[in-house]
Coordinates of C-alpha atoms and ligand atoms in Angstrom, one line a residue:
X278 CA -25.7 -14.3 -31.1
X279 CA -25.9 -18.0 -31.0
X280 CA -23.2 -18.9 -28.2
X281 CA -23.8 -22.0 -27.5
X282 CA -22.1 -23.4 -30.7
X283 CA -19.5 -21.3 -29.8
X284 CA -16.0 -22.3 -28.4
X285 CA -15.3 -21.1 -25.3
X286 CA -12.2 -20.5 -24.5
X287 CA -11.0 -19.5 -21.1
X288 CA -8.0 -17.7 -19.9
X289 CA -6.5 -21.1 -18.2
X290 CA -7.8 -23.1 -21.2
X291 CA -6.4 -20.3 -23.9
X292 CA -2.7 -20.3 -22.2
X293 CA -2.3 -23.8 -24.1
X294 CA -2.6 -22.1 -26.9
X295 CA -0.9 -18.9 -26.1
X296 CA 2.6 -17.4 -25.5
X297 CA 1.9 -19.3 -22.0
X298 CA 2.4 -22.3 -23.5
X299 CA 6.0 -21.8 -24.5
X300 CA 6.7 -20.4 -20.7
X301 CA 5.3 -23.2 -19.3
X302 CA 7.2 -25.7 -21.1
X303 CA 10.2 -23.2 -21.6
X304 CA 10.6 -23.4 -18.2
X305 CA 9.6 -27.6 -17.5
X306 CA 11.6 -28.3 -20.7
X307 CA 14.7 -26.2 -19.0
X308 CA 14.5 -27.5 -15.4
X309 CA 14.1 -31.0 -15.8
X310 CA 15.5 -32.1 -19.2
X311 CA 17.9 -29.2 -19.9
X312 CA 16.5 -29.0 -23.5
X313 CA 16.7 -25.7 -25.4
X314 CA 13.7 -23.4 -25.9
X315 CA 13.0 -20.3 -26.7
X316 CA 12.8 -18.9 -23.1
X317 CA 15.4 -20.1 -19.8
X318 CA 14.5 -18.6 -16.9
X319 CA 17.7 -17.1 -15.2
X320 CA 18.5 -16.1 -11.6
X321 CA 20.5 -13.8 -9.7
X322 CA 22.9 -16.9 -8.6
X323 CA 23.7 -17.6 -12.3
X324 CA 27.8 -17.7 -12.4
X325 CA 28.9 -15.6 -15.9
X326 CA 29.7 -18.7 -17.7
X327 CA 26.1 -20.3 -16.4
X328 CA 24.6 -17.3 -18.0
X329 CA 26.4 -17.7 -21.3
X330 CA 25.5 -21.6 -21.0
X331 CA 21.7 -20.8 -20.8
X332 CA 22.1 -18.1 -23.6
X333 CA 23.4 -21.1 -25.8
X334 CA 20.3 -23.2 -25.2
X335 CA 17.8 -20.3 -26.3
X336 CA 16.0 -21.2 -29.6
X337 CA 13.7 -19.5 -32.0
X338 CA 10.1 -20.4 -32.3
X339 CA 9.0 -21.8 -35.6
X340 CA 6.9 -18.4 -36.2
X341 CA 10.2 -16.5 -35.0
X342 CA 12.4 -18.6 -37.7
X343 CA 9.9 -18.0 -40.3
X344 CA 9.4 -14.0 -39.7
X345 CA 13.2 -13.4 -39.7
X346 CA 13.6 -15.3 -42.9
X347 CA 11.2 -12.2 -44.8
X348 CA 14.2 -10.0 -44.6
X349 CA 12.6 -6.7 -46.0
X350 CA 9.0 -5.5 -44.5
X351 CA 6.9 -2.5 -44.8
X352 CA 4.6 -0.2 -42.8
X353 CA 2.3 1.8 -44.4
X354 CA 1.1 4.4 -41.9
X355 CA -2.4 6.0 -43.0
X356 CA -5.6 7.4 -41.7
X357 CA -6.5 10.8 -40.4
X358 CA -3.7 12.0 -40.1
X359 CA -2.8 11.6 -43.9
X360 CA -5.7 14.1 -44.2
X361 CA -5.0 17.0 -41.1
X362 CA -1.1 16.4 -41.5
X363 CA -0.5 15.8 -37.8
X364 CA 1.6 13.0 -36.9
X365 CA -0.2 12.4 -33.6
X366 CA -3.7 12.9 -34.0
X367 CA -6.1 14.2 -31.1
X368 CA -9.3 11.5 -31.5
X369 CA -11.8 13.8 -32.2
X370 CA -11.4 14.4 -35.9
X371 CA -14.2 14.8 -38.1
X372 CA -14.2 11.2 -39.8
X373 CA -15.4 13.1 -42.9
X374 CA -11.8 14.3 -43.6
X375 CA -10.4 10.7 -44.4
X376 CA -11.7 10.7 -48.0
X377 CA -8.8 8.6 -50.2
X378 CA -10.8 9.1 -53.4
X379 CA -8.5 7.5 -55.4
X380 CA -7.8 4.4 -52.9
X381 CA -5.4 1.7 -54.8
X382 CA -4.0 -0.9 -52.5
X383 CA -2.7 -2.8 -55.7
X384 CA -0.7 -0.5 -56.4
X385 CA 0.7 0.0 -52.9
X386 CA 1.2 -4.4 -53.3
X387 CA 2.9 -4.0 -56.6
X388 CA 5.0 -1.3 -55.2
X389 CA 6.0 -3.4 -52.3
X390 CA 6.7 -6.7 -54.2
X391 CA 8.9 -5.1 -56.7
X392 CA 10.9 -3.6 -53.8
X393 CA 11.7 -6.8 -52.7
X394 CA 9.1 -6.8 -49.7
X395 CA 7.4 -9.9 -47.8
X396 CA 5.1 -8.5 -45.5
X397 CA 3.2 -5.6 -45.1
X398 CA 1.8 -3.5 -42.1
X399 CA -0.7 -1.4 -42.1
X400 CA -2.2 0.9 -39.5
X401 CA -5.7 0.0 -38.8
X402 CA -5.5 2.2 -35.7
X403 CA -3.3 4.7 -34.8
X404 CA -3.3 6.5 -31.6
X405 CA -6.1 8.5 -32.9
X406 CA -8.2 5.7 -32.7
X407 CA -9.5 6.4 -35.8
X408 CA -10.1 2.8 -37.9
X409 CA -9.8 1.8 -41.3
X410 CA -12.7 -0.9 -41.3
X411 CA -16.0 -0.6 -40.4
X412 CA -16.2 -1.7 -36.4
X413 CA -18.9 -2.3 -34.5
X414 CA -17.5 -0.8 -31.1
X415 CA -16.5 2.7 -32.4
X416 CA -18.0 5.6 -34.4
X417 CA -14.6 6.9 -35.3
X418 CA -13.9 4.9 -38.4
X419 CA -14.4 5.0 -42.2
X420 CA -18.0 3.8 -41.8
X421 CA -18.4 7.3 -40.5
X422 CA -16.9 9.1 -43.4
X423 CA -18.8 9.9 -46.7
X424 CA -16.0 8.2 -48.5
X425 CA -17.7 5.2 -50.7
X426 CA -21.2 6.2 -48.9
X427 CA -19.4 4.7 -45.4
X428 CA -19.0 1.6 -46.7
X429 CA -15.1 1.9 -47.6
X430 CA -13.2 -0.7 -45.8
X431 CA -9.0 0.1 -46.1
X432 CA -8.0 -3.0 -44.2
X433 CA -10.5 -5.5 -46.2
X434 CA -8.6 -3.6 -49.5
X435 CA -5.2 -3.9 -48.0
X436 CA -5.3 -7.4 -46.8
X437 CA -7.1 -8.9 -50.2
X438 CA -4.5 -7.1 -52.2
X439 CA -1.4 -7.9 -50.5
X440 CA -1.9 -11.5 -50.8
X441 CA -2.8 -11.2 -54.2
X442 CA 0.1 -9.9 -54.8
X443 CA 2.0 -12.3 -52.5
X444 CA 3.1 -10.3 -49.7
X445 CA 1.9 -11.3 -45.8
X446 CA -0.4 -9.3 -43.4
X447 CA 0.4 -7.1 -40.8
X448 CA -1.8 -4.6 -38.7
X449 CA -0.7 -2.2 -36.4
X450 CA -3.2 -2.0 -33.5
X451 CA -2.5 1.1 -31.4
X452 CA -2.7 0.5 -27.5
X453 CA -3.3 4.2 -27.0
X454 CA -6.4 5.1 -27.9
X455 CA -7.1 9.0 -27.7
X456 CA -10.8 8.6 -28.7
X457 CA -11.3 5.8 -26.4
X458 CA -9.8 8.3 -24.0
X459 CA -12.3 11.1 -24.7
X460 CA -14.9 9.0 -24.5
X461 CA -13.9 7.7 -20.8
X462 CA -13.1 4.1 -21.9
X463 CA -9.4 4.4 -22.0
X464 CA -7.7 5.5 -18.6
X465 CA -11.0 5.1 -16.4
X466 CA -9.6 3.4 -13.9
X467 CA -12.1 0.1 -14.5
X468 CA -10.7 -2.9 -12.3
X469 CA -10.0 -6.2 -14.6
X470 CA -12.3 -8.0 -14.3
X471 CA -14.0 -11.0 -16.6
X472 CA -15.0 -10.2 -20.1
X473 CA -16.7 -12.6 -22.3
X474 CA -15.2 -11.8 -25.9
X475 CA -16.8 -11.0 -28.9
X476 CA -19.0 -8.3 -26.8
X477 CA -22.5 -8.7 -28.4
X478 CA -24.0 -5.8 -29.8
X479 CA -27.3 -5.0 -31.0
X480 CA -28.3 -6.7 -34.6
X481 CA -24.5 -8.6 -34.2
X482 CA -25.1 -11.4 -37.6
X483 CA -21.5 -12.7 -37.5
X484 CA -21.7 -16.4 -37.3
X485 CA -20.6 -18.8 -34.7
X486 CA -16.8 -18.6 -33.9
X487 CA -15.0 -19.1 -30.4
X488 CA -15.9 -17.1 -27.8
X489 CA -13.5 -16.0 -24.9
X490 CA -13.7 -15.1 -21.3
X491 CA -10.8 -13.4 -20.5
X492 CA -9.9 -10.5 -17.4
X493 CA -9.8 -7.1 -18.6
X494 CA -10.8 -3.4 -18.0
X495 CA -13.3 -1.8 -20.2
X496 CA -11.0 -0.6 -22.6
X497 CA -9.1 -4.0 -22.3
X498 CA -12.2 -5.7 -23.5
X499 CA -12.4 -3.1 -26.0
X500 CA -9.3 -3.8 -27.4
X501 CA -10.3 -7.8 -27.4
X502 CA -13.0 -6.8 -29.3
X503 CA -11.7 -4.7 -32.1
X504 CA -8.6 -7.7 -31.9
X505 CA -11.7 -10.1 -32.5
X506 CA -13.0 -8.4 -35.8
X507 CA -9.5 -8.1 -37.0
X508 CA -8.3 -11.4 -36.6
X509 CA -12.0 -13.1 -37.4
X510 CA -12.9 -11.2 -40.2
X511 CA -9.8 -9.9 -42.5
X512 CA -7.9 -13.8 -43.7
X513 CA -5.0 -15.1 -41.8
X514 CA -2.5 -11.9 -40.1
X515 CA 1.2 -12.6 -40.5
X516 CA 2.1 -9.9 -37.7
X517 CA 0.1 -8.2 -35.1
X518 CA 2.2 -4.6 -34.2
X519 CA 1.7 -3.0 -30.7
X520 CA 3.9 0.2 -30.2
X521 CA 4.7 1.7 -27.2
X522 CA 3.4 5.3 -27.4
X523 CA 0.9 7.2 -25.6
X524 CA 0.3 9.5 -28.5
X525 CA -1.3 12.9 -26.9
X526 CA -3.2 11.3 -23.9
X527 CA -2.0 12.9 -20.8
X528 CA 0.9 11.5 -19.2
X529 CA -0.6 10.8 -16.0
X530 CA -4.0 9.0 -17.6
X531 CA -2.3 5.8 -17.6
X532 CA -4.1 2.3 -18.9
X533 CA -2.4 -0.7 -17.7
X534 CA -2.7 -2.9 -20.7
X535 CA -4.7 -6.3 -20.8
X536 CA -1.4 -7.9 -22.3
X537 CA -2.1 -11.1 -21.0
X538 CA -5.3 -11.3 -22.4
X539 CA -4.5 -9.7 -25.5
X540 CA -2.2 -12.3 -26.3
X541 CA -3.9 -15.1 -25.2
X542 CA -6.5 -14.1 -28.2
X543 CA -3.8 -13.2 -30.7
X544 CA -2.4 -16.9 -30.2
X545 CA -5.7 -18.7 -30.7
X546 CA -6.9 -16.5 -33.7
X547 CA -3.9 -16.4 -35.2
X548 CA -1.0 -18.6 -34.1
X549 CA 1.3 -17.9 -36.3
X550 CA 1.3 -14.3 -36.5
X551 CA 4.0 -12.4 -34.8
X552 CA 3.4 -10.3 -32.0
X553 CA 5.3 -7.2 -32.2
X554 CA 7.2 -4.9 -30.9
X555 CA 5.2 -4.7 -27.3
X556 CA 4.8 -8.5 -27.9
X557 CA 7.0 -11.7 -27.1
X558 CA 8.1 -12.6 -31.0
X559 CA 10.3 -9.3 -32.0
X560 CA 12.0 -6.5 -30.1
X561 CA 12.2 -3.0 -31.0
X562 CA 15.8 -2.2 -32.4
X563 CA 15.5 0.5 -30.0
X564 CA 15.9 3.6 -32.4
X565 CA 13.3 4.9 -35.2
X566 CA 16.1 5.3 -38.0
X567 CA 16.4 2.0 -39.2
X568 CA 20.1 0.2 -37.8
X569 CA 21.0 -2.5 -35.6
X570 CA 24.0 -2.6 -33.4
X571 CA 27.2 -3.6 -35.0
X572 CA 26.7 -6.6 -33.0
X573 CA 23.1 -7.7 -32.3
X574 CA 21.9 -10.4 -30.2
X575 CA 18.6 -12.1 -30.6
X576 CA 19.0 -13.5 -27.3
X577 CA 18.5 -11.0 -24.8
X578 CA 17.5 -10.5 -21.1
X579 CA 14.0 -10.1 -20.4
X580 CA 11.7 -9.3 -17.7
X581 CA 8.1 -9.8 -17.2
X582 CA 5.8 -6.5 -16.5
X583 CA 2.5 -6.2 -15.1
X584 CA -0.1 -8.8 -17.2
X585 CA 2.6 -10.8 -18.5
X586 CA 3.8 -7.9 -20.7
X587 CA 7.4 -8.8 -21.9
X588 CA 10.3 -5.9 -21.2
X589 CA 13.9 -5.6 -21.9
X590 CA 16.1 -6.4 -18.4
X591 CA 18.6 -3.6 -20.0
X592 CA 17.9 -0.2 -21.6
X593 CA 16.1 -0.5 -25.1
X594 CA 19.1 1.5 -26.3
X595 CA 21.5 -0.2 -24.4
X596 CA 24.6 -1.0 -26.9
X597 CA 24.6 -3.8 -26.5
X598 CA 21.8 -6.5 -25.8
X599 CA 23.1 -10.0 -25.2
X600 CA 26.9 -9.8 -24.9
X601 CA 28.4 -11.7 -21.9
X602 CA 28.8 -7.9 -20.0
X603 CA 25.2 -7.1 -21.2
X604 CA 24.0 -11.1 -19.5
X605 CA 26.1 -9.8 -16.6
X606 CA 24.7 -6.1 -16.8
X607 CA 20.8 -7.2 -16.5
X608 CA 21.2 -10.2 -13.7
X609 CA 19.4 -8.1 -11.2
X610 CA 16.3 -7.4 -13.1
X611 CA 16.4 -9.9 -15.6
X612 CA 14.0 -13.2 -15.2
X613 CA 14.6 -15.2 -18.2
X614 CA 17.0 -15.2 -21.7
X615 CA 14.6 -15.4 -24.5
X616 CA 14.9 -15.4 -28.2
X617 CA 14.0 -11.7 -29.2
X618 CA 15.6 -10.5 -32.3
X619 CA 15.4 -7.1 -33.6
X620 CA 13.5 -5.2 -36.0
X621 CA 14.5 -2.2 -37.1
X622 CA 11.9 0.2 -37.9
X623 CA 12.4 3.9 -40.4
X624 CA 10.2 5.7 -42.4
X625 CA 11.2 6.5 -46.0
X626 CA 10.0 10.0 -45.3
X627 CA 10.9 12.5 -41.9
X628 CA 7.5 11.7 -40.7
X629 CA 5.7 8.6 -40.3
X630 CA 2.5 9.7 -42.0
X631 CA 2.5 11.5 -45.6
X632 CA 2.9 15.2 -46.1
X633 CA 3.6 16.7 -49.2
X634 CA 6.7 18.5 -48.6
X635 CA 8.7 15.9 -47.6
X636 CA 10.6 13.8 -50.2
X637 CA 11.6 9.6 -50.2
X638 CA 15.1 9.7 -48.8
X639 CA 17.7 8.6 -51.3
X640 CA 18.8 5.3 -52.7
X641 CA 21.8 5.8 -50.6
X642 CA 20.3 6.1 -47.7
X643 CA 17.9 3.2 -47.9
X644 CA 21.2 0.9 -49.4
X645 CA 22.6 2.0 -46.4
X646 CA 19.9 1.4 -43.9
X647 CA 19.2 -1.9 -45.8
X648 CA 23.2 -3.1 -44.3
X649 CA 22.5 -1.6 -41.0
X650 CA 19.6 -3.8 -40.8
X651 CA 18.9 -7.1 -42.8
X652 CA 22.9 -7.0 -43.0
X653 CA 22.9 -7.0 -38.6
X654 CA 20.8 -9.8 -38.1
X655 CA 17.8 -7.4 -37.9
X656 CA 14.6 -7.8 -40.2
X657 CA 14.1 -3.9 -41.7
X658 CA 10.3 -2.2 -41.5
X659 CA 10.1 0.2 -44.1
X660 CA 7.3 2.8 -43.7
X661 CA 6.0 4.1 -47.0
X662 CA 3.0 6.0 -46.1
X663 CA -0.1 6.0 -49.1
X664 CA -0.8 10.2 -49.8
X665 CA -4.3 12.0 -49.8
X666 CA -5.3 10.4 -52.3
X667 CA -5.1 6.8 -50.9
X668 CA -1.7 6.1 -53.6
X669 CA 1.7 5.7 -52.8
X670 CA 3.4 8.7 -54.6
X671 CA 5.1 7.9 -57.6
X672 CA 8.4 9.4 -56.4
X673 CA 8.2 6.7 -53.6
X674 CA 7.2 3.8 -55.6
X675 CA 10.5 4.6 -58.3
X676 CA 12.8 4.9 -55.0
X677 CA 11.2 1.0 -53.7
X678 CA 12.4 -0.2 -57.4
X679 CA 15.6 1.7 -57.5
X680 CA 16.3 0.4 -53.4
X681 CA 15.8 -3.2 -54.9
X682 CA 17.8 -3.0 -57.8
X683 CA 20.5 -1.8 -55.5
X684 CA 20.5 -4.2 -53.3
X685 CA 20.6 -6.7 -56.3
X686 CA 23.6 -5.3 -57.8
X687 CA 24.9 -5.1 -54.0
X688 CA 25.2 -8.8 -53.8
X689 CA 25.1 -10.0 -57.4
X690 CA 25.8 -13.9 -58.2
X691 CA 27.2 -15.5 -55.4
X692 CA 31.1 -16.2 -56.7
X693 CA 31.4 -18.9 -53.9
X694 CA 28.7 -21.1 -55.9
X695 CA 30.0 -24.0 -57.6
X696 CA 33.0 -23.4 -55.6
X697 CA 35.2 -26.5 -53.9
X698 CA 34.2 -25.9 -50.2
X699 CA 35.2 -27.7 -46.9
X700 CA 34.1 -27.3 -43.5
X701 CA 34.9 -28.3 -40.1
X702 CA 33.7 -27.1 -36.6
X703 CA 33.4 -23.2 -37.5
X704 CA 35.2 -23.5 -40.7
X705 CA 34.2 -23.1 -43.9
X706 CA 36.8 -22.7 -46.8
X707 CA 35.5 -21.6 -50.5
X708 CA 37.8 -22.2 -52.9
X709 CA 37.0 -20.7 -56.3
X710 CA 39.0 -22.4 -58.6
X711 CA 40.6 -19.0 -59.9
X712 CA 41.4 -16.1 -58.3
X713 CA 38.2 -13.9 -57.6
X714 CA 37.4 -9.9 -56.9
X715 CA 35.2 -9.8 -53.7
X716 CA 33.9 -6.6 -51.9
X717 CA 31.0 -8.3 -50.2
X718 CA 30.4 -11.5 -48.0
X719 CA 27.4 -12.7 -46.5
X720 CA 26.8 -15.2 -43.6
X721 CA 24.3 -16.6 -41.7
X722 CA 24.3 -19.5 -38.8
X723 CA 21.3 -21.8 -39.3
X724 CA 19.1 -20.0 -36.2
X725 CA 17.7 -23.6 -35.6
X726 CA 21.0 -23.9 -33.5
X727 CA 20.4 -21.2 -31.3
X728 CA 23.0 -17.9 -31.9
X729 CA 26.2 -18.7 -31.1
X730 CA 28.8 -16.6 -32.9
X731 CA 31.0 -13.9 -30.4
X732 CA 33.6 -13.3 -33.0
X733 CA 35.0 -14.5 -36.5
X734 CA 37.7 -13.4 -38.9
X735 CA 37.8 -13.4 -42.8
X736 CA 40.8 -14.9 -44.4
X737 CA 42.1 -14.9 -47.5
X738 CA 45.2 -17.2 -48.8
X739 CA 47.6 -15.4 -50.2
X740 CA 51.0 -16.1 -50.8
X741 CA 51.5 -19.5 -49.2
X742 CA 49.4 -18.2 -45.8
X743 CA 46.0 -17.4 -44.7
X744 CA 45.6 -14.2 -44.2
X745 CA 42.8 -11.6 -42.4
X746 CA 41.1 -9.8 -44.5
X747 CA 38.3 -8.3 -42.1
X748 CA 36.9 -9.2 -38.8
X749 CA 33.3 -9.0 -36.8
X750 CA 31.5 -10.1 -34.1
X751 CA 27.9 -11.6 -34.0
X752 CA 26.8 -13.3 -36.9
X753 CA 22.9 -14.6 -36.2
X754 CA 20.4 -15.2 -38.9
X755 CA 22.4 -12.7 -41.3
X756 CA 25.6 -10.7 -41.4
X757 CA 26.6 -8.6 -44.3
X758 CA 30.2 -7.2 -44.8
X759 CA 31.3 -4.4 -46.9
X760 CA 35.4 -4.7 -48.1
X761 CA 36.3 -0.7 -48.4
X762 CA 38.1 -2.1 -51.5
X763 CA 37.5 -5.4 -53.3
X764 CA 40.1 -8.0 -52.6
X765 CA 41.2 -10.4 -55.1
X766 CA 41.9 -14.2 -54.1
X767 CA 41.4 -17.5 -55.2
X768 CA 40.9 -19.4 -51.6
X769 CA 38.6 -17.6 -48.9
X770 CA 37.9 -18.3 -45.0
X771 CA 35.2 -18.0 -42.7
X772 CA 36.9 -18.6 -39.2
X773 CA 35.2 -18.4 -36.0
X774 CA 37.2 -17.6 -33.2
X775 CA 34.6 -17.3 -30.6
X776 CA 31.2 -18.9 -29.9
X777 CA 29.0 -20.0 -27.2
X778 CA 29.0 -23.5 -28.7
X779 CA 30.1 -24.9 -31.9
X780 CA 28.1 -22.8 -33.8
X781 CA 26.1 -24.2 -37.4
X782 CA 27.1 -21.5 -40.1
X783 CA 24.5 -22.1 -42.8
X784 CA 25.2 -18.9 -45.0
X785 CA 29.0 -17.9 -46.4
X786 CA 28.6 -15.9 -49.7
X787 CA 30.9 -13.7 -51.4
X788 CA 30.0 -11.2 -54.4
X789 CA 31.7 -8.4 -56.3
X790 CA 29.3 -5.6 -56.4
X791 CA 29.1 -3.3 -60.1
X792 CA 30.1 0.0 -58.7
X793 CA 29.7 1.1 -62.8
X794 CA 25.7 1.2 -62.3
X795 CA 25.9 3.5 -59.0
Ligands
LIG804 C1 5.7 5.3 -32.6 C2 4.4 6.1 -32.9 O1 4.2 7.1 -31.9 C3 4.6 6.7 -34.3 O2 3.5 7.6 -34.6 C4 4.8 5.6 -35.3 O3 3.6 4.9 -35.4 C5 5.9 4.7 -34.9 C6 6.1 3.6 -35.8 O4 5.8 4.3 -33.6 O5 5.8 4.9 -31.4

């Protein structure tokens, strides 16, 4: 491999480029200037109303503002375990089982897109370790199978049929790595040390691209270098998806991740691709069944972990995550407030991978999960997982069309649109020129502005007063409110009765939903 018209890029150098960068001037900008950003650091000193203060500053990144705005995403979980029916695999399957002879990653697009999806993940290694592209730095992938002669290539499929069909990229990388395991790589106690990144190997004919040095352990630097072949070699990645899990590796066999480093490659390859959920751009919504809290922060106390890995200061499943008690709550362990809103991850099945006796759960459900999500200022990830044959099944494809369709005649034509509207400091006042039958109202505040919303009421004017019709808390990038029985009026109010600072409401739309078609 021709290095030297390569670009090197060093851990000190790479920070520029990296989640570094934002800490480093998060924390100048904060200090001297007292600028917003999208991380404050906060100390143990911090009075209650200096916490709240700092809260008010925190900002989304432009990557942050532009994932959030995709609403409805998707995980498709397939590999080995599609074929064994395990949920965990063990990482020493035969490769021969994966053999998707009917493979159609158009039709999982098409699925997708008509139900109302933006971005798709797909899992290109699950704790298995077991890849869907050919890699050069592990046997256990579909290069080893017989499927397509070993020269199938899932992710190459996925990727060049999602953007056909207009819908981003997402992989789902898997920390734990149970082949890596048996093979002594992961868990073998290697110190960090420096790893130049891509690691050649034998007959390697990419051509030139950067090259990094970067601390790691051996499976570190393995990780780097299936991240390289990912993010090189597969079109631009919308969202890089780390998960937590250990999968069947032994408790004790731990491997302390090369976050830092991992990161710092993510950023250069692909800076505008989302690092999630064990990443600093999204937080897990803390449960596997799809909701957000009632009220749910995007500005939450963090702290740092070992290699710059980013952690909640509270409990995942703490009930709340940014409130003033829950700023209070995490002061002794928190180092910084940083913007790090919620997704909100369910499969449409029990399981995450297919079997055949499970069934899509209903259009209830989903409507349902779609309102404790989207409609919580959360961004909802869908998991559809592709069957044995390498097709989503056709029950699961009508339920994505029939979910959409819901959610269309949900919030049908917004009735506040051409209406006489007038606004002052967390005010805005529709009238509609007649009166109107509303069930549902949706808001947003323009996340540009930070999150700033405690409470708010809903008011309607109704014989010569205003008058509450319903009332919440946060409001974030989206807030969705279901009337138990429409309400008919011809002047409606969106109030806010607490903020952090006059907040920007960008979004304030109310629709009748057609109960007839349920
Ligand atoms: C978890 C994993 O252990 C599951 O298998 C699944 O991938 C889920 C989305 O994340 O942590």
């Amino acid at each position: 491999m021709a290095v030297s018209r390569r670009l090197f890029v060093t851990a000190a150098a790479a920070l520029v480029a990296s989640s570094g960068t934002s800490v480093a001037l998060a924390s100048a900008a904060s200090a001297s200037s007292g600028e917003p950003w999208y991380r404050i650091p906060v100390s143990p000193d911090d009075s209650p109303d200096e916490l709240v203060r700092k809260a008010s500053r925190v900002r989304p990144t432009e990557r942050q503002i532009a994932w959030q705005a995709l609403e409805r995403t998707a995980f498709l979980h397939f590999g080995v375990n599609t074929f064994t029916g395990l949920e965990w695999g063990t990482g020493d399957e035969d490769p021969d089982v994966f053999q998707p002879v009917g493979l159609d990653t158009d039709q999982w697009a098409r699925a997708l897109r008509d139900g109302g999806f933006k971005l798709a993940i797909l899992t290109v290694k699950h704790h298995d370790g077991f890849v869907l592209y050919p890699s050069r730095y592990t046997k256990h992938s579909v290069a080893s199978s017989s499927w397509q002669g070993g020269q199938g290539d899932v992710l190459r499929s996925f990727a060049d049929s999602m953007r056909r069909h207009g819908l981003k990229v997402g992989v789902y990388i898997s920390p734990a790595d149970e082949n890596q395991y048996l093979h002594g790589v992961y868990a073998n106690g290697s110190a960090r040390s420096e790893h130049t990144i891509p690691t050649p190997v034998p007959g390697d004919d990419r051509p030139d691209g950067p090259t990094f040095t970067l601390p790691a352990t051996d499976y570190g630097a393995h990780m780097l270098d299936q991240l390289y072949e990912v993010l090189t070699e597969y079109g631009p990645v919308d969202e890089v998806w780390f998960d937590g899990a250990q999968g069947r590796i032994p408790p004790d066999k731990v491997e302390t991740y090369d976050w830092d480093s991992w990161y710092t490659l993510i950023r250069t390859l692909a800076p505008d691709a989302t690092v999630a959920v064990s990443g600093p751009d999204v937080r897990w919504v803390g449960n596997e069944g799809g909701l957000a809290r009632e009220n749910e922060w995007s500005v939450v106390p963090v702290q740092e972990k070992a290699n710059g890995r980013m952690d909640f200061a509270l409990s995942y499943d703490a009930p709340d995550m940014g409130g003033r008690d829950a700023l209070v709550a995490a002061q002794p362990v928190a180092d910084h407030l940083q913007w790090w809103p919620a997704e909100a991850d369910v499969s449409i099945r029990d399981g995450w991978f297919y079997h055949a006796d499970q069934q899509p759960k209903s259009v209830q459900q989903l409507t349902d999960i779609y309102f404790g999500s989207v409609g919580r200022n959360a961004v909802l990830l869908l998991n559809v997982p592709p069957d044995d044959r390498g097709l989503l099944p056709a029950a699961d494809v009508t339920r994505l069309r029939e979910f959409r369709e819901r959610v269309d005649r949900e919030l049908p034509e917004d009735l506040a649109r051409g209406a006489h509207i007038t606004r002052s400091t967390g005010t805005i006042t529709a009238d509609l020129g007649t009166p109107r039958e509303v069930n549902r109202i949706r808001l947003a505040e323009d996340i540009r502005h930070g999150q700033q919303v405690e409470t708010f009421v809903i008011e309607t004017h109704t014989g010569g007063a205003w008058r509450q019709v319903t009332s919440a808390g946060t409001i974030g990038a989206s807030r969705i409110l279901l009337l138990p029985t429409p309400v008919s009026s011809q002047r409606w109010r969106l109030r806010v009765t607490t903020a952090r600072r006059p907040p920007r409401l960008s979004v304030f739309t109310l629709h009748r939903s057609h109960p007839e078609i349920f």
